[in-house]
Coordinates of C-alpha atoms in Angstrom, one line a residue:
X17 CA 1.8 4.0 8.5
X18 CA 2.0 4.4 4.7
X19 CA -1.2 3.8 3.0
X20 CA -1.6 2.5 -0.8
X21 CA -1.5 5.5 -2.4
X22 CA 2.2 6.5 -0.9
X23 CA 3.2 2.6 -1.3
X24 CA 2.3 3.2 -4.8
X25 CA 4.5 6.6 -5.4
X26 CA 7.5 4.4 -3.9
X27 CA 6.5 1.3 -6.4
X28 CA 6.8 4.1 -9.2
X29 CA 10.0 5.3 -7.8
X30 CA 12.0 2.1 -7.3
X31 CA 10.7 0.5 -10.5
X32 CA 12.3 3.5 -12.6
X33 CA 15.5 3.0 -10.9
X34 CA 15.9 -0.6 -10.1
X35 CA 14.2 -2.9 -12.5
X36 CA 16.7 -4.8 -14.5
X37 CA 19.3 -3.6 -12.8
X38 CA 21.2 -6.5 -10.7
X39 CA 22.1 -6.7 -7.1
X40 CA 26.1 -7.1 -7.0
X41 CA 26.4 -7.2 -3.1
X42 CA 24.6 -7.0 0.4
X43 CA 25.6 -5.0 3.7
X44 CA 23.3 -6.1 6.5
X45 CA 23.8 -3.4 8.9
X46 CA 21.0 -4.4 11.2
X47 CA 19.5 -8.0 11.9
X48 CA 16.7 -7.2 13.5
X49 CA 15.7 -5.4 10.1
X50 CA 15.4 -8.8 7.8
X51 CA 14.5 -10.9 11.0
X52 CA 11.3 -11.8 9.1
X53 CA 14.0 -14.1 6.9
X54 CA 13.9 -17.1 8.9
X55 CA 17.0 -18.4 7.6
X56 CA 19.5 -15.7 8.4
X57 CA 21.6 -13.1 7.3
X58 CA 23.7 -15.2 5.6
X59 CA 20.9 -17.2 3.6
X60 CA 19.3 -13.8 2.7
X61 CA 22.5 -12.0 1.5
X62 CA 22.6 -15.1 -0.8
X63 CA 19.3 -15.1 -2.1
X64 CA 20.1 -11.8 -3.2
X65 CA 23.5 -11.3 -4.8
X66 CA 23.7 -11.8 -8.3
X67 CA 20.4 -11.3 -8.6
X68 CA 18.8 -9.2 -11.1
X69 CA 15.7 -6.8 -10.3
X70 CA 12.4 -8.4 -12.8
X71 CA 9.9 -5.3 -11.6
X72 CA 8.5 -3.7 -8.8
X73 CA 4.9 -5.4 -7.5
X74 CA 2.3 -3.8 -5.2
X75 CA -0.9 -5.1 -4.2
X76 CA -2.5 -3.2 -1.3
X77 CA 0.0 -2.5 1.0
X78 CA 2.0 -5.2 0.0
X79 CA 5.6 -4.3 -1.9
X80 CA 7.9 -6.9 -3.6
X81 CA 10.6 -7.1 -6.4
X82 CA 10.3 -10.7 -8.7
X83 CA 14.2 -11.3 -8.4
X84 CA 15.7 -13.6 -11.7
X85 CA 18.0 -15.5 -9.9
X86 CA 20.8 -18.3 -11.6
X87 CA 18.1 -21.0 -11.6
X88 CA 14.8 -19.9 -13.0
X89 CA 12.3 -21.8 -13.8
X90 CA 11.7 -23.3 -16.9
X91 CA 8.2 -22.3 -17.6
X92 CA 7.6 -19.4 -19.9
X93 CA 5.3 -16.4 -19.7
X94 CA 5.8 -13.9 -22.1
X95 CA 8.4 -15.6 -23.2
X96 CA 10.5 -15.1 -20.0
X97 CA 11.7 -17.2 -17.6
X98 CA 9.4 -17.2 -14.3
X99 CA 11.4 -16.1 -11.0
X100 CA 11.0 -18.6 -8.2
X101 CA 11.6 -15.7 -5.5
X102 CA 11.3 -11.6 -4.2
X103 CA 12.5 -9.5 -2.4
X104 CA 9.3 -8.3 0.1
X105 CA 9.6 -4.9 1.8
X106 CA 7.5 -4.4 4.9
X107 CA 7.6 -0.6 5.6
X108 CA 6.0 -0.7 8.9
X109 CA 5.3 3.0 10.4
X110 CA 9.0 4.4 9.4
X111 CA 10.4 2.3 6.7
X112 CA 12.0 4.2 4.0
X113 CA 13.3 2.7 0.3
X114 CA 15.7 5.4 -0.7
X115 CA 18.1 5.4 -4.0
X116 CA 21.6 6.9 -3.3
X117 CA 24.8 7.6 -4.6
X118 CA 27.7 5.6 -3.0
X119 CA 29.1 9.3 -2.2
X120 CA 26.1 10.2 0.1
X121 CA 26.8 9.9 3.7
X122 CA 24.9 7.1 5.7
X123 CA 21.2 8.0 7.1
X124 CA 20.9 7.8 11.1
X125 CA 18.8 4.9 10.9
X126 CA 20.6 2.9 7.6
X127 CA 19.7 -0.8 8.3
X128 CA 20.2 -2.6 5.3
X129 CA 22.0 -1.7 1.4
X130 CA 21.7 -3.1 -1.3
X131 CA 24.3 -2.1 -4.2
X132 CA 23.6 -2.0 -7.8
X133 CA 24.9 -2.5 -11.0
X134 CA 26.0 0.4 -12.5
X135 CA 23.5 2.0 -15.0
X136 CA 23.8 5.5 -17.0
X137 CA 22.5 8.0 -14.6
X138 CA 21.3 6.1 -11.5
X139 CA 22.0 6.0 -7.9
X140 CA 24.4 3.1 -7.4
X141 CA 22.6 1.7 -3.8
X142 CA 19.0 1.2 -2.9
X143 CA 19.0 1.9 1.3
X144 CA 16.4 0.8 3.7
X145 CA 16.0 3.0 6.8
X146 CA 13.6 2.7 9.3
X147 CA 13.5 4.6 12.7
X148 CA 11.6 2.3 14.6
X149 CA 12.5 -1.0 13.5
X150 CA 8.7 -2.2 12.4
X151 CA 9.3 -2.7 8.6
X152 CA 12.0 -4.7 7.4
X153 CA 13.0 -7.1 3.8
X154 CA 12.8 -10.7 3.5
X155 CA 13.3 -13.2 0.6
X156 CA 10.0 -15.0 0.0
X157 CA 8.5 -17.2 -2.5
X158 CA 6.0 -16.3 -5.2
X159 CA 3.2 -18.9 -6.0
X160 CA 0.7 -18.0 -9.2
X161 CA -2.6 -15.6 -8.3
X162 CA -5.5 -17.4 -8.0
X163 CA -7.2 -15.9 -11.4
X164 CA -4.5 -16.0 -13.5
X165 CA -4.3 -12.5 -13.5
X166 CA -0.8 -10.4 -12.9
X167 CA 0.0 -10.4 -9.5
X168 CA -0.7 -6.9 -9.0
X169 CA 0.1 -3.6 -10.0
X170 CA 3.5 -3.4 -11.9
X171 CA 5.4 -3.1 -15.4
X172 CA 5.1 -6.6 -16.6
X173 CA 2.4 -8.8 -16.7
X174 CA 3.6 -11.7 -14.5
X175 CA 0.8 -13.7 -12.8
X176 CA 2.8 -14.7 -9.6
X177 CA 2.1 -13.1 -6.3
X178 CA 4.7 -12.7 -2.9
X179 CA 3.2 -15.3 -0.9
X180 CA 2.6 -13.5 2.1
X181 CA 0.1 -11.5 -0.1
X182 CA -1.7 -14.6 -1.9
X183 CA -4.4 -14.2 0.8
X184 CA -5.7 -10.8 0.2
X185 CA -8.4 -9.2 -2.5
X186 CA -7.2 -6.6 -5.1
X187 CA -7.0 -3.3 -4.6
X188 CA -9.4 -0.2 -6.5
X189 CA -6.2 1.0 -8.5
X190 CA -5.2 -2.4 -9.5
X191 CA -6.6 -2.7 -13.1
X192 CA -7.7 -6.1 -12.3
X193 CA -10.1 -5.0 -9.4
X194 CA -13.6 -6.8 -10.1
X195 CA -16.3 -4.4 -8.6
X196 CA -18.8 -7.2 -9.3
X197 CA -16.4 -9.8 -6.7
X198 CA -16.5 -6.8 -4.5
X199 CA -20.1 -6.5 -4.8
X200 CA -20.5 -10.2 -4.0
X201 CA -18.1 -10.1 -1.2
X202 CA -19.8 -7.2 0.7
X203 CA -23.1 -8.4 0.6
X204 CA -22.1 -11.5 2.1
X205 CA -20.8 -10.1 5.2
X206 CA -23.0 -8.8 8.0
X207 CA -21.3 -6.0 9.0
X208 CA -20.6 -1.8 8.7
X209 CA -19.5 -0.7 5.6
X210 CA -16.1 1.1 6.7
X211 CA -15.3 -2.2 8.3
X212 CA -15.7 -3.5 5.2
X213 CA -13.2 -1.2 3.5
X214 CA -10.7 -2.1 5.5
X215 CA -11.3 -6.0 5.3
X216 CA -8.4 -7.0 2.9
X217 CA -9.8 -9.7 2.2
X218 CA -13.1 -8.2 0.5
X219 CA -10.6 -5.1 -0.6
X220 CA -7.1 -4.1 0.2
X221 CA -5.0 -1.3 0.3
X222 CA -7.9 1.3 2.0
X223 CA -6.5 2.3 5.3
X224 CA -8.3 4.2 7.8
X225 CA -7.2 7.8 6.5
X226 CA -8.7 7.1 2.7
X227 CA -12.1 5.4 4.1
X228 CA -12.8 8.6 5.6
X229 CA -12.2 10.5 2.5
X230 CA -13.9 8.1 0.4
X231 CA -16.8 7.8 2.1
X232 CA -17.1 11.3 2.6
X233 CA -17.0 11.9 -1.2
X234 CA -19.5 9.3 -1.6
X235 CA -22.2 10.5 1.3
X236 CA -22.3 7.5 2.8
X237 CA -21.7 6.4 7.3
X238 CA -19.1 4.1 7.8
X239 CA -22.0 2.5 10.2
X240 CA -23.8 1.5 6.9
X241 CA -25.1 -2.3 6.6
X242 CA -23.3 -3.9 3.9
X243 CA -25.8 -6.9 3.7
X244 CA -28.4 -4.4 2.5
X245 CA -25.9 -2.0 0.6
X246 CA -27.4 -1.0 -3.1
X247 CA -25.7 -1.5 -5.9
X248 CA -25.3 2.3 -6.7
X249 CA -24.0 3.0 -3.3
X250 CA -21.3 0.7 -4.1
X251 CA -20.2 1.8 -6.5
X252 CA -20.0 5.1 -5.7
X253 CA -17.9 4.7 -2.7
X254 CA -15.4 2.5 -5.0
X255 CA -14.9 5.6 -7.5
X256 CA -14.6 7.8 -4.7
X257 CA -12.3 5.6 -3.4
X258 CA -10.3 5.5 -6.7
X259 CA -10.8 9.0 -6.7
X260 CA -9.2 10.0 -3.6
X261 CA -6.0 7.9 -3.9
X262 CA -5.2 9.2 -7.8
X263 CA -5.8 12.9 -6.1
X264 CA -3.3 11.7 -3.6
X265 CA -0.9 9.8 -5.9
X266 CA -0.5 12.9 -8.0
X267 CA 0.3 14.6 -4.6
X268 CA 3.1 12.4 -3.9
X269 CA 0.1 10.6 -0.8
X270 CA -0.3 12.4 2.5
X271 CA 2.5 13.0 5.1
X272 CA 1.7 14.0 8.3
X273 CA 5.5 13.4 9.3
X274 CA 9.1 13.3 8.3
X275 CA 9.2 9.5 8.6
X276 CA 7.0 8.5 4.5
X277 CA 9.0 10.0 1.8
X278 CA 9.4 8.7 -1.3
X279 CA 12.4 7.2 -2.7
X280 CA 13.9 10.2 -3.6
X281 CA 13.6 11.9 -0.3
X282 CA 10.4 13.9 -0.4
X283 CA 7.3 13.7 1.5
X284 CA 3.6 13.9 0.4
X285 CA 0.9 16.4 0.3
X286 CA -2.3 15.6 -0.1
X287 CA -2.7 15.8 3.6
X288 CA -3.0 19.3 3.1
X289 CA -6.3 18.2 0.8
X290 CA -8.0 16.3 3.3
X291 CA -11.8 16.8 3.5
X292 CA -12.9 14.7 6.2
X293 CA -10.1 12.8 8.5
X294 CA -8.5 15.1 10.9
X295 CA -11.0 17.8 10.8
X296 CA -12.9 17.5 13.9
X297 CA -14.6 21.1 15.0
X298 CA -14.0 22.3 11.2
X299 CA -17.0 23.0 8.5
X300 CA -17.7 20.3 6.2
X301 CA -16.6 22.4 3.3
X302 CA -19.4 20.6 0.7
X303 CA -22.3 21.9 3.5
X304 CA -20.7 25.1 3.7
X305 CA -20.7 25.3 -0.2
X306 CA -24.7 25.0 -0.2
X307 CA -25.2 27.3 3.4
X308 CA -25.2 24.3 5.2
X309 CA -23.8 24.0 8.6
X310 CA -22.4 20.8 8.6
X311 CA -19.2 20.6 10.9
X312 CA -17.0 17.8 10.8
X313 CA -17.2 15.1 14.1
X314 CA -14.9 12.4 15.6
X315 CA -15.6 9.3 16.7
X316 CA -14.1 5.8 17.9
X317 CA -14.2 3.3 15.9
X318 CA -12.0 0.1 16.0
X319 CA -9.5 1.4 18.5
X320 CA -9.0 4.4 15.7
X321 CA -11.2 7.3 14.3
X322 CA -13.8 8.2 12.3
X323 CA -14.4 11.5 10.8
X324 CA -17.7 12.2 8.9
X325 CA -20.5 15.1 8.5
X326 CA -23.3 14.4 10.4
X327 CA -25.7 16.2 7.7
X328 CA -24.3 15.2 4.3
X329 CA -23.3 11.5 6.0
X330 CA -26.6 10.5 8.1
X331 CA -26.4 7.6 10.9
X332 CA -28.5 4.8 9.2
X333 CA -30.7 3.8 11.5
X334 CA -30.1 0.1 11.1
X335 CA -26.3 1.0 11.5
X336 CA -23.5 -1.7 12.3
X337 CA -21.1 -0.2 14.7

């Protein structure tokens, strides 16, 4: 499944090709792709027609376009008129957002396209294909953020949020991230500090792959308490956190598949950068810097994996499994 930072390098793509551009007409070439629209094909298709393209929004995981429709509201911010609705996309473990000429011959699994107004330059359909049916689009409402801030990462400063992502915390990346909240919300739970990571609701968009890396950069067991967790130690798992997903953004995110490319096609590479997840029976390369021999080791954890060093990443001894 994609994690932020590839959700990120296909918020970049679509929001150079699609914002401002309009939505002139909808081919639904799969239900069972927008089934998450509770009100049909038909009410979906005319949610989106006409509509114009405002930005592209992540937060976490989380990917919608603010759509200006032919009744906007009548508040201003910025001097614009708000939207009342977005498009979500749920990419699930195959989804794919891919910009197209009308010329290029339909992919295997096309489930749903979206054609655009014309514009100097610029693939004339935005396609959404998706292998195993998991992901899929949906019209949903956006309600404002709870601290007035932008909604999440994107091009324009609008302090409205999908709904179905009102409930989770912001992401490291998201320029709005308050380590201090995080701080706050860690220390209040009684549990291990991977879990932790992966709570969207103390921080989102760290998936199981970038835990592993981050805590590996930052020395720390994903067994950790976080009810005794130090300041410093924090913090340094949040910059190597940051860390490892700008690494990974500037490789395009990791791809261990054909199924995550980006929206023109291409898959990432930062798998190929990995330190810690995936390495089982390999040397920890920062033990073998200093003649240490540190070899990396799996575990189970939360129906999933762990990788870690067992010399540079200690078990606590008061660790929460």
């Amino acid at each position: 499944m994609p994690e932020l930072p590839e959700v990120e390098v296909v918020r970049r793509g679509l929001a150079r090709w699609v914002r401002g551009r309009t939505i002139t007409s909808v081919e639904v070439l799969d239900p069972r792709s927008i089934r998450r629209h509770a009100l049909g094909t038909e009410d979906f298709i005319g949610n989106l027609e006409n509509s114009t393209v405002l930005d592209v929004v992540r937060r976490g995981k989380f990917l919608w376009m603010p759509l200006r429709t032919e009744e906007p509201r009548s508040e201003a911010v910025t001097g614009e008129m708000m939207p009342r609705v977005a498009l979500m996309a749920h990419l699930g473990m195959s989804g794919q957002l891919l910009m197209q000429d009308p010329g290029v011959p339909d992919e295997k699994h096309l489930k749903v396209r979206l054609h655009l107004s014309s514009s100097d330059g610029m693939p004339g359909q935005l396609r959404f294909v998706d292998q195993r049916i998991f992901g899929g689009l949906f019209v949903t409402s956006l309600v404002p953020t709870s601290d007035g801030g932008p909604g999440g990462q994107g091009e324009t400063p609008l302090p409205e949020i999908a709904e179905e992502a009102s409930h989770i915390a912001r992401d490291p990346l998201d320029p709005h991230f308050s380590f201090d909240g995080f701080y706050r919300k860690v220390r209040a739970r009684k549990t291990g500090l991977k879990r932790a990571l992966l709570d969207q609701g103390v921080i989102s968009g760290i998936g199981n792959i970038y835990a592993d890396e981050a805590l590996w950069r930052a020395k720390l067991h994903y067994a950790k308490p976080t009810d005794t967790l130090k300041r410093a130690d924090a913090l340094r798992v949040i910059d190597a956190a940051k860390g490892v997903m700008t690494d990974a953004l500037a490789a395009g995110g990791t791809s261990f598949d054909s199924l995550y490319v980006n929206v023109n096609g291409a898959s990432g590479y930062f798998a190929r950068s990995l330190d810690a997840y995936g390495r089982a029976g390999e040397p920890c390369r920062r033990c073998s810097a200093v003649g240490l021999p540190g070899v990396i080791k799996r575990e189970q954890f939360m129906n999933r994996s762990s990788y870690t060093c067992p010399i540079c990443q200690p078990k606590p001894r008061n660790g929460r499994w």
